[in-house]
XYZ file of C-alpha atoms in Angstrom:
250
model
C 53.120 -178.064 -56.389
C 49.421 -178.090 -57.593
C 45.936 -177.479 -55.575
C 42.737 -179.656 -55.591
C 39.590 -176.761 -56.081
C 39.190 -176.736 -51.986
C 42.593 -176.093 -51.380
C 42.698 -173.303 -54.196
C 39.300 -171.701 -52.613
C 40.928 -171.716 -49.165
C 44.665 -170.189 -50.361
C 42.271 -167.368 -52.246
C 39.806 -166.723 -49.019
C 36.866 -167.980 -50.854
C 35.146 -171.295 -51.788
C 34.819 -173.825 -53.844
C 31.032 -173.182 -55.113
C 32.474 -169.303 -56.031
C 35.959 -171.286 -57.501
C 32.861 -173.567 -59.933
C 31.296 -170.451 -60.268
C 34.183 -168.635 -61.721
C 34.588 -171.202 -63.716
C 31.181 -171.234 -65.518
C 31.421 -167.659 -66.227
C 34.599 -168.213 -67.990
C 36.505 -165.658 -65.847
C 39.395 -169.522 -65.006
C 40.508 -171.764 -67.093
C 39.093 -175.491 -66.095
C 42.897 -177.106 -65.540
C 43.596 -180.516 -66.529
C 42.519 -182.671 -63.893
C 45.251 -185.562 -62.107
C 45.604 -189.304 -61.682
C 42.850 -189.108 -58.811
C 40.583 -187.249 -60.895
C 40.898 -183.965 -59.458
C 41.245 -180.702 -61.111
C 45.108 -179.404 -60.734
C 45.163 -175.530 -60.358
C 48.311 -174.402 -60.936
C 50.549 -170.588 -58.896
C 48.960 -168.977 -62.187
C 45.298 -169.999 -61.066
C 45.704 -169.392 -58.194
C 46.793 -165.760 -59.134
C 44.356 -165.849 -61.050
C 41.352 -166.085 -58.676
C 43.439 -163.495 -56.510
C 43.130 -161.131 -58.980
C 39.471 -161.958 -59.918
C 38.822 -161.549 -55.883
C 40.603 -158.247 -55.640
C 38.380 -156.406 -58.765
C 35.383 -157.932 -56.817
C 36.537 -156.394 -53.503
C 36.336 -152.980 -55.038
C 33.261 -153.532 -56.243
C 32.986 -154.926 -59.859
C 30.958 -156.619 -61.198
C 31.277 -160.513 -62.567
C 30.079 -159.304 -65.762
C 32.421 -156.546 -66.150
C 35.837 -157.775 -65.676
C 36.603 -158.493 -68.439
C 35.797 -155.424 -69.590
C 37.831 -153.850 -66.753
C 41.351 -156.169 -67.824
C 40.932 -155.841 -71.357
C 40.780 -152.085 -71.192
C 44.467 -151.359 -70.735
C 45.275 -148.092 -70.922
C 41.599 -146.639 -69.970
C 41.934 -148.951 -67.280
C 40.652 -145.341 -65.050
C 38.251 -144.659 -66.928
C 36.144 -148.092 -66.551
C 37.101 -147.837 -62.719
C 35.194 -144.168 -62.528
C 32.584 -146.244 -64.307
C 32.566 -148.656 -61.083
C 32.691 -146.110 -58.510
C 29.984 -144.241 -60.099
C 27.912 -147.221 -59.872
C 29.239 -147.731 -56.483
C 28.054 -144.095 -55.561
C 24.302 -145.233 -56.692
C 24.169 -147.874 -54.304
C 25.726 -146.712 -51.659
C 23.077 -143.771 -51.516
C 20.873 -146.214 -51.909
C 21.111 -148.061 -48.673
C 21.933 -144.866 -46.520
C 17.935 -144.418 -47.532
C 17.475 -147.574 -46.617
C 19.070 -146.973 -43.521
C 17.238 -144.025 -43.173
C 14.149 -145.559 -43.825
C 14.335 -148.054 -41.091
C 15.097 -145.687 -38.689
C 11.982 -144.590 -39.779
C 9.778 -147.678 -39.582
C 11.487 -148.891 -36.285
C 11.181 -145.143 -34.625
C 7.426 -144.513 -35.609
C 6.729 -148.376 -34.599
C 5.343 -148.669 -38.800
C 5.118 -151.757 -41.046
C 8.008 -152.258 -42.848
C 6.423 -152.078 -45.967
C 4.625 -148.623 -45.807
C 5.138 -146.566 -48.384
C 8.619 -143.764 -47.933
C 7.652 -141.070 -46.259
C 4.709 -141.754 -44.213
C 5.721 -144.323 -41.256
C 4.532 -141.237 -38.911
C 0.971 -141.185 -40.468
C 0.716 -145.150 -41.062
C -1.346 -146.266 -37.637
C -4.346 -143.669 -40.130
C -3.469 -145.714 -43.256
C -6.472 -148.684 -44.042
C -4.596 -151.342 -46.110
C -5.995 -150.020 -48.809
C -5.428 -146.381 -48.942
C -1.115 -147.735 -48.050
C -1.518 -149.227 -51.572
C -2.887 -146.660 -53.520
C 0.022 -144.379 -51.555
C 2.229 -147.488 -53.351
C 0.850 -147.129 -57.120
C 0.828 -142.776 -56.359
C 4.402 -143.717 -56.080
C 4.960 -144.327 -59.662
C 2.836 -141.922 -60.918
C 3.192 -138.304 -58.885
C 6.624 -136.983 -58.296
C 8.007 -136.771 -55.034
C 6.720 -132.894 -54.326
C 3.141 -134.365 -54.677
C 4.136 -137.920 -52.166
C 5.674 -134.441 -49.464
C 2.037 -132.612 -49.846
C -0.266 -136.294 -49.809
C 1.727 -136.464 -46.493
C 0.521 -133.824 -44.953
C -3.144 -134.225 -46.365
C -3.066 -137.462 -44.331
C -1.378 -135.427 -41.210
C -5.092 -133.323 -40.964
C -7.026 -135.780 -42.502
C -10.022 -136.071 -39.452
C -8.694 -139.430 -38.368
C -12.321 -140.834 -36.944
C -13.776 -139.580 -40.702
C -11.222 -142.247 -41.997
C -11.949 -145.451 -40.193
C -15.901 -144.361 -41.100
C -14.851 -144.554 -44.376
C -12.399 -147.793 -44.185
C -14.541 -149.691 -42.497
C -17.766 -149.087 -44.724
C -19.705 -151.917 -45.737
C -20.208 -153.021 -49.835
C -24.154 -152.309 -48.502
C -23.883 -149.502 -46.684
C -27.476 -147.779 -46.733
C -28.204 -144.049 -48.346
C -28.122 -142.192 -45.730
C -24.562 -143.275 -44.240
C -23.510 -142.466 -47.353
C -24.438 -139.493 -48.151
C -23.610 -138.258 -44.454
C -20.381 -139.918 -45.247
C -19.926 -137.757 -48.737
C -20.958 -134.578 -47.172
C -17.920 -134.939 -44.469
C -15.276 -135.617 -46.574
C -16.257 -132.879 -49.196
C -15.023 -130.435 -46.258
C -11.778 -132.105 -46.118
C -10.986 -132.762 -49.846
C -12.149 -128.572 -50.778
C -9.280 -127.995 -48.222
C -6.945 -129.820 -49.734
C -7.857 -128.306 -53.034
C -7.582 -125.003 -51.915
C -4.141 -125.693 -49.834
C -3.055 -127.395 -52.810
C -4.340 -125.899 -56.084
C -1.985 -128.567 -58.583
C -4.844 -131.556 -57.215
C -7.237 -129.676 -60.023
C -4.754 -130.169 -62.018
C -1.814 -132.827 -61.479
C 0.060 -132.780 -65.337
C 3.064 -131.189 -63.741
C 2.928 -133.652 -60.692
C 2.974 -136.488 -62.725
C 6.310 -139.016 -63.578
C 3.605 -140.880 -66.345
C 1.617 -139.652 -68.862
C -1.696 -138.616 -67.966
C -3.253 -141.461 -69.434
C -1.466 -143.998 -67.926
C -2.151 -141.743 -64.918
C -5.934 -142.009 -65.785
C -6.239 -146.093 -66.461
C -3.747 -146.941 -63.463
C -5.632 -144.416 -60.852
C -9.301 -145.845 -62.050
C -8.111 -149.944 -61.495
C -6.503 -148.944 -58.293
C -9.619 -147.226 -57.014
C -12.007 -150.287 -58.416
C -9.763 -152.772 -56.882
C -9.133 -151.388 -54.165
C -12.188 -149.640 -52.667
C -15.816 -151.948 -52.599
C -18.326 -149.870 -54.227
C -19.775 -147.784 -51.262
C -16.627 -146.712 -50.481
C -16.243 -145.377 -54.423
C -19.468 -144.410 -54.038
C -18.584 -141.853 -51.440
C -15.258 -140.668 -52.961
C -17.399 -140.020 -56.188
C -19.616 -137.860 -54.361
C -17.442 -136.419 -51.751
C -14.987 -135.159 -54.872
C -18.347 -133.966 -56.311
C -19.859 -131.974 -53.363
C -15.991 -130.328 -53.113
C -16.236 -128.828 -56.352
C -19.609 -127.326 -55.676
C -18.372 -126.206 -52.746
C -14.991 -124.846 -54.071
C -17.924 -123.178 -56.696
C -19.979 -121.940 -55.017
C -16.664 -119.672 -52.715
C -15.782 -118.120 -56.594
C -19.061 -117.164 -57.384
C -19.581 -115.793 -54.063
C -16.269 -113.729 -54.255
C -17.271 -112.481 -57.617
C -20.891 -110.997 -56.309
C -18.635 -109.684 -53.370
C -16.483 -107.591 -56.437
């Protein structure tokens, strides 16, 4: 008995394209053709295909099937490696489901930075973009602190800064910088690591600084950058004045 490619695929519960793909990968030998020009598959080919399908059902990647088959006495170890890979995939899928549930619960955009679903409405496009970048620069603890900062930041102030035009006048810039400085100073009090974030970096200090500067320049307009810069200086001045006042009291 000989089967065509379609008949073989039907018997194995797969598709013709899958069989052809296995041929291209060298997992199944290409059989001889009959007088009618069709490939002629035998029982051995069917068994070979079914064995491959079984390994793929176990989660063995096609690229590792030959390795698993050739493992011999080492097959259990090869399968343990596959099992470890599957565990990572399952954990990733569980996390994806949890993220989707949070997005649906808070009616947040699908591409909101993870962990920020509940505050997504407070984030401008620039804010969301820079948080995505921060995820690659800072550890999970730092990102959790950043989320808490967003939760308590004055929403009206954030909206005004986000809508600030590039040609905003001096008075508006100074007013916003003065208001923002109060928030930044409080963040620095609550999260001292902001003054020296090295322990929370997942990349080198050089890469982090370079990436941060480039992101700020590209994501915020000149007036917004000016306000952020002024606010940072004013916040440090506020804290410095507090420290001086504390020393005087002593």
